[in-house]
Amino acid sequence: MPSDDDFRRRVRSFLAQHGPAEGWLRDEHGRPPPDDAPNEVRVARARRCLSLLFEAGLGAISWPQRYGGQGLSNRHQVIFNEEAAGYALPLDIFIIGVGMCAPTVLAHGTEQQRTRHLPPLLRGTEIWCQLFSEPQAGSDLAGVGCRAEPDGDGWSVSGQKVWTSGAHNAAYGMLLARSDPGSSRHAGMTMFIVDMSLPGIEIRPLRQMSGVARFNEVFFDSCRLDQDAALGEVGQGWRTAITTLMNERVSIGTSNPAGYGHPASVLAAEARRRGRIDDPAMTDRISQLIIRERITALLGKRVTEALLAGVQPGPEGSLAKLSGTQVSKESAALALEILGSEAVAWDAADSLAASWATVQCSTPGLSIAGGTDEIMRNLLAERILGLPREPKIAARNEPGGNL
Ligand SMILES: Cc1cc2nc3c(=O)[nH]c(=O)nc-3n(C[C@H](O)[C@H](O)[C@H](O)COP(=O)(O)OP(=O)(O)OC[C@H]3O[C@@H](n4cnc5c(N)ncnc54)[C@H](O)[C@@H]3O)c2cc1C
């Protein structure tokens, strides 16, 4: 196994060699290049990045070799992340597959499922999506109603999913469905691995206010799955889903200390350029943002260190996620304050200027994706602060329900 120093040198040399030619460089303020390419170009760019990483022995660093990884330690992955943070590697498309689905397949899959699915998933040749949320089941995921009914030696799936990021690019999806029709809430659900090209699946794009359509509605109409499509035990889908959700919050919470807004340094430069930096109220807000960025980075580090010590992700992931969301939203609000109308209207030829408006349109969604702010606060209150649980509201079909 390479020493930390040797490995760091290898990563640095890889990034220095490919960064400029591949367009992975950030600008002098740490901003990534504009992300406005058509979907096919984004996918091709992401796949090329991953394939260059694998060629250099830097793909799936801490994953076991038998599943296509490099077999190195989590420590090596952290070193890679530290070095890559200075660049803008276009790997967002793989966050759901590699960050959430792959750990779930590893934890709950059969050996056959792992060897079949993990290598192409980690290499990005097969993109995955997460089919959990439904119109009536978001925060309250135990309300999932999409049905998987036994059908001969397999299953027949009918129902609707919504907000499915990247379903239009996905070869496979991880589907949470109700497999026991008489069950309610957390019991009677099963997780399935779904080939997204099967008959009976319709994917309809949902256009977001930023203008892009990166998530979808997915309709299942008597879609037939084989018996071995179940991931984890039949009826234990909730347990399997928790693994995905924990990894989701860790992925989001540790991804970028400046969140998805502009870093405080960019806002400070913009305030200076516009003669606003001497306003004490402005200096105070920028200082507060710097402090929050630092806290978010430290929370992310704490989660990473727990993972390095072999501790499974817990509520710390929710804390890091909530903190990152707050930083992003404060950065967006401050940008609006500093730039005024230029944060929402810009010269069409100036693609960098568009990034201000993109931030305004995309940060509100951070309070919702991967668990809402309110749900994160509930989790922290109950699991970290030890406060009493929320009063349970009876479902409509339970005594006291439908009040
Ligand atoms: C950008 C983006 C990408 C997404 N990608 C995916 C994806 O790939 N796959 C997927 O399955 N889903 C995805 N989602 C869906 C996301 O997980 C859900 O939107 C989220 O869980 C909230 O569910 P909901 O929209 O049904 O809102 P609801 O659960 O209906 O919540 C509505 C409001 O009520 C509040 N609320 C609900 N329950 C409580 C409570 N107990 N206490 C206090 N307040 C409460 C919420 O905080 C929220 O403000 C994505 C969402 C976004 C925004």
XYZ file of C-alpha atoms and ligand atoms in Angstrom:
456
model
C 0.000 0.000 0.000
C 1.522 3.413 -0.938
C 2.589 5.732 1.878
C 0.420 8.813 2.460
C 3.115 11.096 1.026
C 3.688 9.008 -2.107
C -0.024 8.766 -2.704
C -0.536 12.517 -2.247
C 2.249 13.197 -4.768
C 0.598 10.837 -7.250
C -2.777 12.584 -6.872
C -1.187 16.032 -7.233
C 0.662 15.047 -10.370
C -2.507 13.511 -11.880
C -4.542 16.670 -11.187
C -1.805 19.002 -12.441
C -1.476 16.925 -15.624
C -5.185 16.665 -16.480
C -6.797 19.650 -14.706
C -6.048 22.365 -17.299
C -6.724 20.281 -20.440
C -9.938 18.734 -19.094
C -11.436 22.021 -17.816
C -11.344 21.012 -14.134
C -9.700 24.227 -12.910
C -11.467 26.597 -10.533
C -11.102 30.338 -11.063
C -8.999 32.555 -8.794
C -11.901 32.704 -6.296
C -12.396 28.953 -6.191
C -15.458 28.961 -8.460
C -16.013 25.936 -10.720
C -16.458 26.479 -14.480
C -20.092 27.088 -15.597
C -22.153 23.896 -15.559
C -24.528 24.692 -18.416
C -23.631 21.988 -20.950
C -26.371 19.742 -22.415
C -27.066 16.509 -20.543
C -25.187 14.210 -22.976
C -22.083 16.414 -22.732
C -22.244 16.408 -18.909
C -22.546 12.618 -18.849
C -19.673 12.156 -21.335
C -17.482 14.581 -19.374
C -18.224 12.798 -16.095
C -17.478 9.371 -17.599
C -14.212 10.594 -19.111
C -13.129 12.011 -15.752
C -13.851 8.720 -14.001
C -12.122 6.678 -16.688
C -8.974 8.855 -16.428
C -9.059 8.335 -12.662
C -9.284 4.563 -13.074
C -6.448 4.557 -15.656
C -4.285 6.298 -13.061
C -5.337 3.888 -10.280
C -7.343 6.635 -8.565
C -10.927 5.441 -9.100
C -12.943 3.835 -6.256
C -9.850 4.213 -4.078
C -11.019 2.527 -0.881
C -13.302 -0.079 -2.474
C -12.237 -3.738 -2.429
C -10.380 -4.912 -5.547
C -12.799 -7.788 -6.063
C -15.550 -5.224 -6.736
C -13.430 -3.102 -9.057
C -11.857 -0.745 -6.508
C -8.179 -0.066 -5.771
C -8.222 -1.826 -2.387
C -6.570 1.145 -0.642
C -7.624 2.607 2.713
C -10.183 5.284 3.612
C -7.163 7.410 4.554
C -6.088 7.370 0.876
C -9.593 8.425 -0.160
C -9.420 11.362 2.273
C -6.038 12.420 0.845
C -7.518 12.302 -2.645
C -10.529 14.401 -1.525
C -8.241 16.989 0.083
C -6.203 17.418 -3.096
C -9.197 17.279 -5.464
C -11.052 19.982 -3.476
C -8.901 22.585 -5.253
C -10.272 21.394 -8.614
C -13.773 20.998 -10.036
C -13.945 17.336 -11.044
C -17.262 16.858 -12.895
C -18.420 13.852 -10.875
C -21.804 15.106 -9.524
C -23.706 12.704 -11.768
C -22.266 9.770 -9.804
C -23.049 11.055 -6.282
C -26.247 9.007 -5.944
C -24.811 5.826 -7.448
C -21.361 5.819 -5.903
C -22.162 7.735 -2.702
C -25.492 6.114 -1.759
C -26.434 3.074 -3.869
C -23.013 1.377 -3.921
C -22.639 1.336 -0.090
C -26.179 -0.081 0.121
C -25.419 -2.859 -2.389
C -22.208 -3.619 -0.478
C -24.018 -3.751 2.882
C -27.174 -5.648 1.868
C -26.537 -7.270 -1.538
C -25.842 -10.933 -2.227
C -22.347 -11.782 -3.466
C -23.818 -12.216 -6.943
C -25.410 -8.731 -6.822
C -22.163 -7.186 -5.611
C -19.996 -8.739 -8.317
C -22.556 -7.988 -11.040
C -23.367 -4.401 -10.078
C -20.520 -2.785 -8.147
C -17.771 -2.727 -10.838
C -19.829 -0.890 -13.533
C -21.468 1.289 -10.877
C -18.110 2.420 -9.470
C -16.682 2.945 -12.978
C -19.709 5.024 -13.976
C -20.507 2.874 -17.001
C -23.864 2.180 -15.315
C -25.405 5.219 -13.627
C -27.900 4.612 -10.783
C -30.839 6.557 -9.373
C -32.720 6.493 -6.062
C -36.448 5.686 -6.342
C -37.686 6.486 -2.827
C -39.889 9.639 -2.744
C -43.528 9.566 -3.833
C -46.200 12.266 -4.011
C -47.493 11.073 -0.593
C -44.186 9.909 0.887
C -41.262 12.305 1.207
C -40.221 13.182 4.754
C -42.602 10.476 5.878
C -40.974 7.789 3.763
C -42.741 5.054 5.730
C -45.849 6.113 3.788
C -44.492 4.528 0.570
C -47.408 3.173 -1.471
C -45.722 1.927 -4.673
C -46.687 -1.780 -4.749
C -44.544 -4.819 -5.525
C -46.859 -7.828 -5.734
C -45.662 -11.426 -5.979
C -46.079 -12.526 -9.607
C -45.105 -16.123 -10.404
C -41.434 -16.396 -9.512
C -40.937 -12.623 -9.517
C -42.677 -9.346 -8.719
C -45.016 -6.951 -10.484
C -44.465 -3.277 -9.605
C -47.056 -0.503 -9.998
C -47.036 3.026 -8.617
C -45.361 6.400 -8.900
C -42.070 7.871 -7.736
C -41.166 11.548 -7.895
C -38.129 13.875 -7.691
C -35.935 11.049 -9.002
C -32.634 12.775 -9.760
C -30.862 11.491 -12.852
C -33.455 8.792 -13.711
C -33.082 9.850 -17.363
C -29.403 8.819 -17.288
C -29.792 5.749 -15.095
C -29.224 2.148 -16.121
C -30.405 0.942 -12.689
C -32.483 2.306 -9.840
C -32.877 1.390 -6.182
C -36.606 1.116 -5.599
C -38.361 1.140 -2.215
C -41.764 -0.532 -2.590
C -44.489 -2.060 -0.421
C -44.255 -5.814 -0.920
C -46.791 -6.835 1.727
C -50.149 -5.309 0.716
C -51.603 -5.704 4.235
C -48.716 -3.861 5.893
C -48.386 -0.247 6.898
C -45.597 2.125 7.824
C -42.089 0.668 8.254
C -43.028 -3.004 7.967
C -43.720 -4.867 4.734
C -41.423 -2.908 2.427
C -38.677 -4.336 0.209
C -35.809 -2.697 -1.666
C -35.334 -3.755 -5.287
C -32.653 -3.280 -7.917
C -34.507 -2.182 -11.050
C -33.231 -2.260 -14.627
C -34.536 1.126 -15.809
C -34.938 -0.100 -19.412
C -37.633 -2.657 -18.467
C -41.086 -2.448 -20.050
C -43.642 -0.814 -17.730
C -41.364 2.079 -16.671
C -42.034 5.608 -17.895
C -39.717 8.503 -17.017
C -41.062 12.049 -17.301
C -38.703 15.006 -16.740
C -39.543 17.748 -14.217
C -38.199 21.170 -15.147
C -36.680 23.105 -12.254
C -36.772 26.877 -11.756
C -33.102 27.054 -12.792
C -34.259 25.924 -16.256
C -32.624 22.484 -16.184
C -34.510 19.184 -15.845
C -32.342 17.032 -13.626
C -35.056 15.178 -11.785
C -38.110 13.226 -12.903
C -41.383 11.502 -12.203
C -41.111 7.734 -12.706
C -44.245 5.654 -13.326
C -44.378 1.865 -12.910
C -47.186 0.003 -14.631
C -47.098 -3.769 -13.972
C -43.326 -3.719 -14.387
C -42.022 -7.274 -13.943
C -38.971 -7.875 -11.761
C -37.164 -11.181 -11.231
C -37.144 -12.784 -7.786
C -33.456 -11.946 -7.335
C -34.110 -8.213 -7.845
C -34.747 -7.876 -4.084
C -31.850 -6.090 -2.366
C -31.636 -7.232 1.241
C -34.328 -9.344 2.858
C -37.884 -9.272 1.558
C -39.965 -7.225 4.031
C -36.849 -5.505 5.451
C -36.733 -2.631 2.953
C -36.800 -0.016 5.700
C -33.537 -1.340 7.132
C -31.944 -1.241 3.691
C -33.289 2.286 3.069
C -31.721 3.576 6.301
C -28.272 2.581 4.986
C -28.905 4.654 1.849
C -30.259 7.665 3.765
C -27.336 7.717 6.215
C -24.869 7.622 3.326
C -26.883 10.294 1.493
C -26.523 12.786 4.354
C -22.835 12.001 4.723
C -22.285 12.462 0.957
C -24.088 15.804 0.956
C -22.705 16.946 4.316
C -19.061 16.285 3.484
C -19.121 17.337 -0.161
C -18.184 21.026 -0.015
C -17.729 23.306 3.036
C -18.822 26.344 1.020
C -21.968 24.416 0.100
C -23.417 25.247 -3.292
C -23.272 29.020 -2.889
C -20.270 31.204 -3.633
C -17.508 30.989 -1.013
C -17.216 33.971 1.362
C -13.943 34.979 -0.342
C -15.814 35.502 -3.638
C -18.474 37.596 -1.895
C -15.814 39.664 -0.111
C -14.075 40.369 -3.449
C -17.397 41.368 -5.008
C -18.258 43.637 -2.039
C -14.827 45.276 -2.331
C -15.245 45.793 -6.086
C -18.580 47.526 -5.471
C -17.317 49.710 -2.596
C -19.429 47.874 0.029
C -16.656 46.265 2.051
C -16.275 49.194 4.485
C -19.892 48.909 5.602
C -19.606 47.334 9.103
C -22.889 45.427 8.662
C -21.511 43.881 5.451
C -18.174 42.998 7.071
C -20.077 41.360 9.912
C -22.166 39.185 7.578
C -19.138 38.127 5.543
C -17.259 37.299 8.767
C -20.216 35.234 10.013
C -20.234 33.352 6.716
C -16.504 32.607 6.988
C -17.086 31.245 10.517
C -19.963 29.057 9.321
C -17.916 27.760 6.387
C -15.192 26.802 8.834
C -17.678 25.082 11.174
C -19.172 23.163 8.247
C -15.714 22.042 7.133
C -14.935 20.866 10.681
C -18.251 18.997 10.928
C -17.475 17.306 7.599
C -14.035 16.412 8.957
C -15.573 14.907 12.079
C -17.839 12.689 9.960
C -14.882 11.691 7.770
C -12.790 10.821 10.812
C -15.601 8.688 12.239
C -15.748 6.831 8.920
C -11.967 6.382 8.999
C -12.316 4.857 12.449
C -14.817 2.366 11.016
C -17.880 3.959 12.669
C -21.057 3.789 10.567
C -22.567 7.190 9.659
C -25.004 8.409 12.330
C -26.789 11.694 13.117
C -23.520 13.641 12.606
C -24.245 13.332 8.876
C -27.523 15.216 9.443
C -25.665 17.933 11.350
C -23.148 18.375 8.524
C -25.951 18.399 5.942
C -27.957 21.045 7.832
C -24.888 23.205 8.368
C -23.923 23.023 4.663
C -27.451 24.023 3.672
C -27.385 27.037 5.990
C -24.040 28.192 4.594
C -25.319 27.897 1.024
C -28.506 29.818 1.756
C -26.716 32.580 3.650
C -24.203 32.873 0.794
C -27.073 33.195 -1.717
C -28.847 35.823 0.430
C -25.635 37.814 0.811
C -24.948 37.625 -2.943
C -28.386 39.124 -3.564
C -27.632 41.889 -1.072
C -24.275 42.706 -2.716
C -25.193 42.316 -6.396
C -28.819 43.414 -6.310
C -30.569 42.816 -9.634
C -27.352 41.488 -11.223
C -27.754 38.358 -9.089
C -30.905 37.468 -11.003
C -30.490 39.071 -14.467
C -27.326 39.051 -16.562
C -25.842 39.382 -20.011
C -26.568 36.097 -21.812
C -23.046 36.035 -23.278
C -21.466 36.119 -19.809
C -21.765 32.534 -18.584
C -19.847 33.239 -15.372
C -22.391 35.915 -14.443
C -25.122 33.277 -14.785
C -23.625 31.439 -11.810
C -25.099 34.073 -9.443
C -28.620 33.358 -10.667
C -28.013 29.600 -10.710
C -27.167 29.805 -7.015
C -30.349 31.812 -6.292
C -32.444 29.156 -8.060
C -30.770 26.025 -6.720
C -30.070 26.757 -3.043
C -33.724 26.592 -1.842
C -33.820 22.930 -2.942
C -30.950 22.099 -0.583
C -33.338 22.550 2.350
C -35.441 19.729 0.880
C -33.153 17.233 -0.915
C -31.797 14.378 1.201
C -34.168 15.209 4.094
C -35.599 18.652 4.886
C -34.123 21.100 7.403
C -37.034 20.433 9.774
C -36.482 16.672 9.611
C -32.735 17.142 10.205
C -33.558 19.282 13.268
C -35.968 16.631 14.574
C -33.264 13.978 14.168
C -30.673 16.105 15.946
C -33.103 16.958 18.758
C -33.956 13.317 19.367
C -30.708 11.514 18.607
C -28.026 13.993 19.712
C -29.770 16.200 22.304
C -31.956 13.382 23.676
C -35.147 15.486 23.596
C -38.528 13.705 23.653
C -39.764 12.243 20.374
C -42.328 14.119 18.306
C -45.959 13.235 19.134
C -47.018 10.510 16.723
C -49.943 11.418 14.476
C -52.121 8.381 13.812
C -52.488 7.375 10.166
C -55.953 7.683 8.653
C -56.692 3.998 9.021
C -55.522 3.876 12.666
C -57.656 4.672 15.757
C -57.631 8.451 16.214
C -56.498 8.988 12.622
C -58.099 11.321 10.095
C -58.648 13.993 12.771
C -33.000 18.687 -5.625
C -33.758 17.484 -5.112
C -33.366 16.219 -5.497
C -34.062 15.093 -5.028
N -33.673 13.855 -5.467
C -34.349 12.768 -5.042
C -34.003 11.464 -5.531
O -33.087 11.299 -6.344
N -34.717 10.402 -5.109
C -35.743 10.528 -4.215
O -36.331 9.507 -3.852
N -36.120 11.745 -3.750
C -35.445 12.866 -4.143
N -35.816 14.110 -3.687
C -36.993 14.226 -2.830
C -36.703 14.568 -1.374
O -36.117 13.486 -0.697
C -38.045 14.975 -0.744
O -38.493 16.125 -1.431
C -37.906 15.271 0.730
O -37.692 14.086 1.452
C -39.151 16.004 1.296
O -40.324 15.335 0.963
P -41.577 16.113 0.323
O -41.082 16.896 -0.841
O -42.640 15.106 0.098
O -42.032 17.165 1.420
P -42.953 16.856 2.708
O -42.429 15.656 3.399
O -44.379 16.827 2.284
O -42.681 18.126 3.615
C -43.347 19.384 3.405
C -42.907 20.319 4.523
O -43.338 19.797 5.800
C -42.239 19.679 6.686
N -42.384 18.483 7.528
C -42.745 17.241 7.124
N -42.753 16.396 8.179
C -42.378 17.121 9.266
C -42.187 16.812 10.649
N -42.374 15.577 11.114
N -41.779 17.807 11.478
C -41.569 19.072 11.011
N -41.751 19.429 9.704
C -42.141 18.469 8.846
C -41.017 19.523 5.780
O -39.826 19.918 6.452
C -41.381 20.454 4.626
O -41.063 21.780 4.950
C -35.154 15.252 -4.135
C -35.540 16.541 -3.742
C -34.866 17.649 -4.225
C -35.305 19.017 -3.788
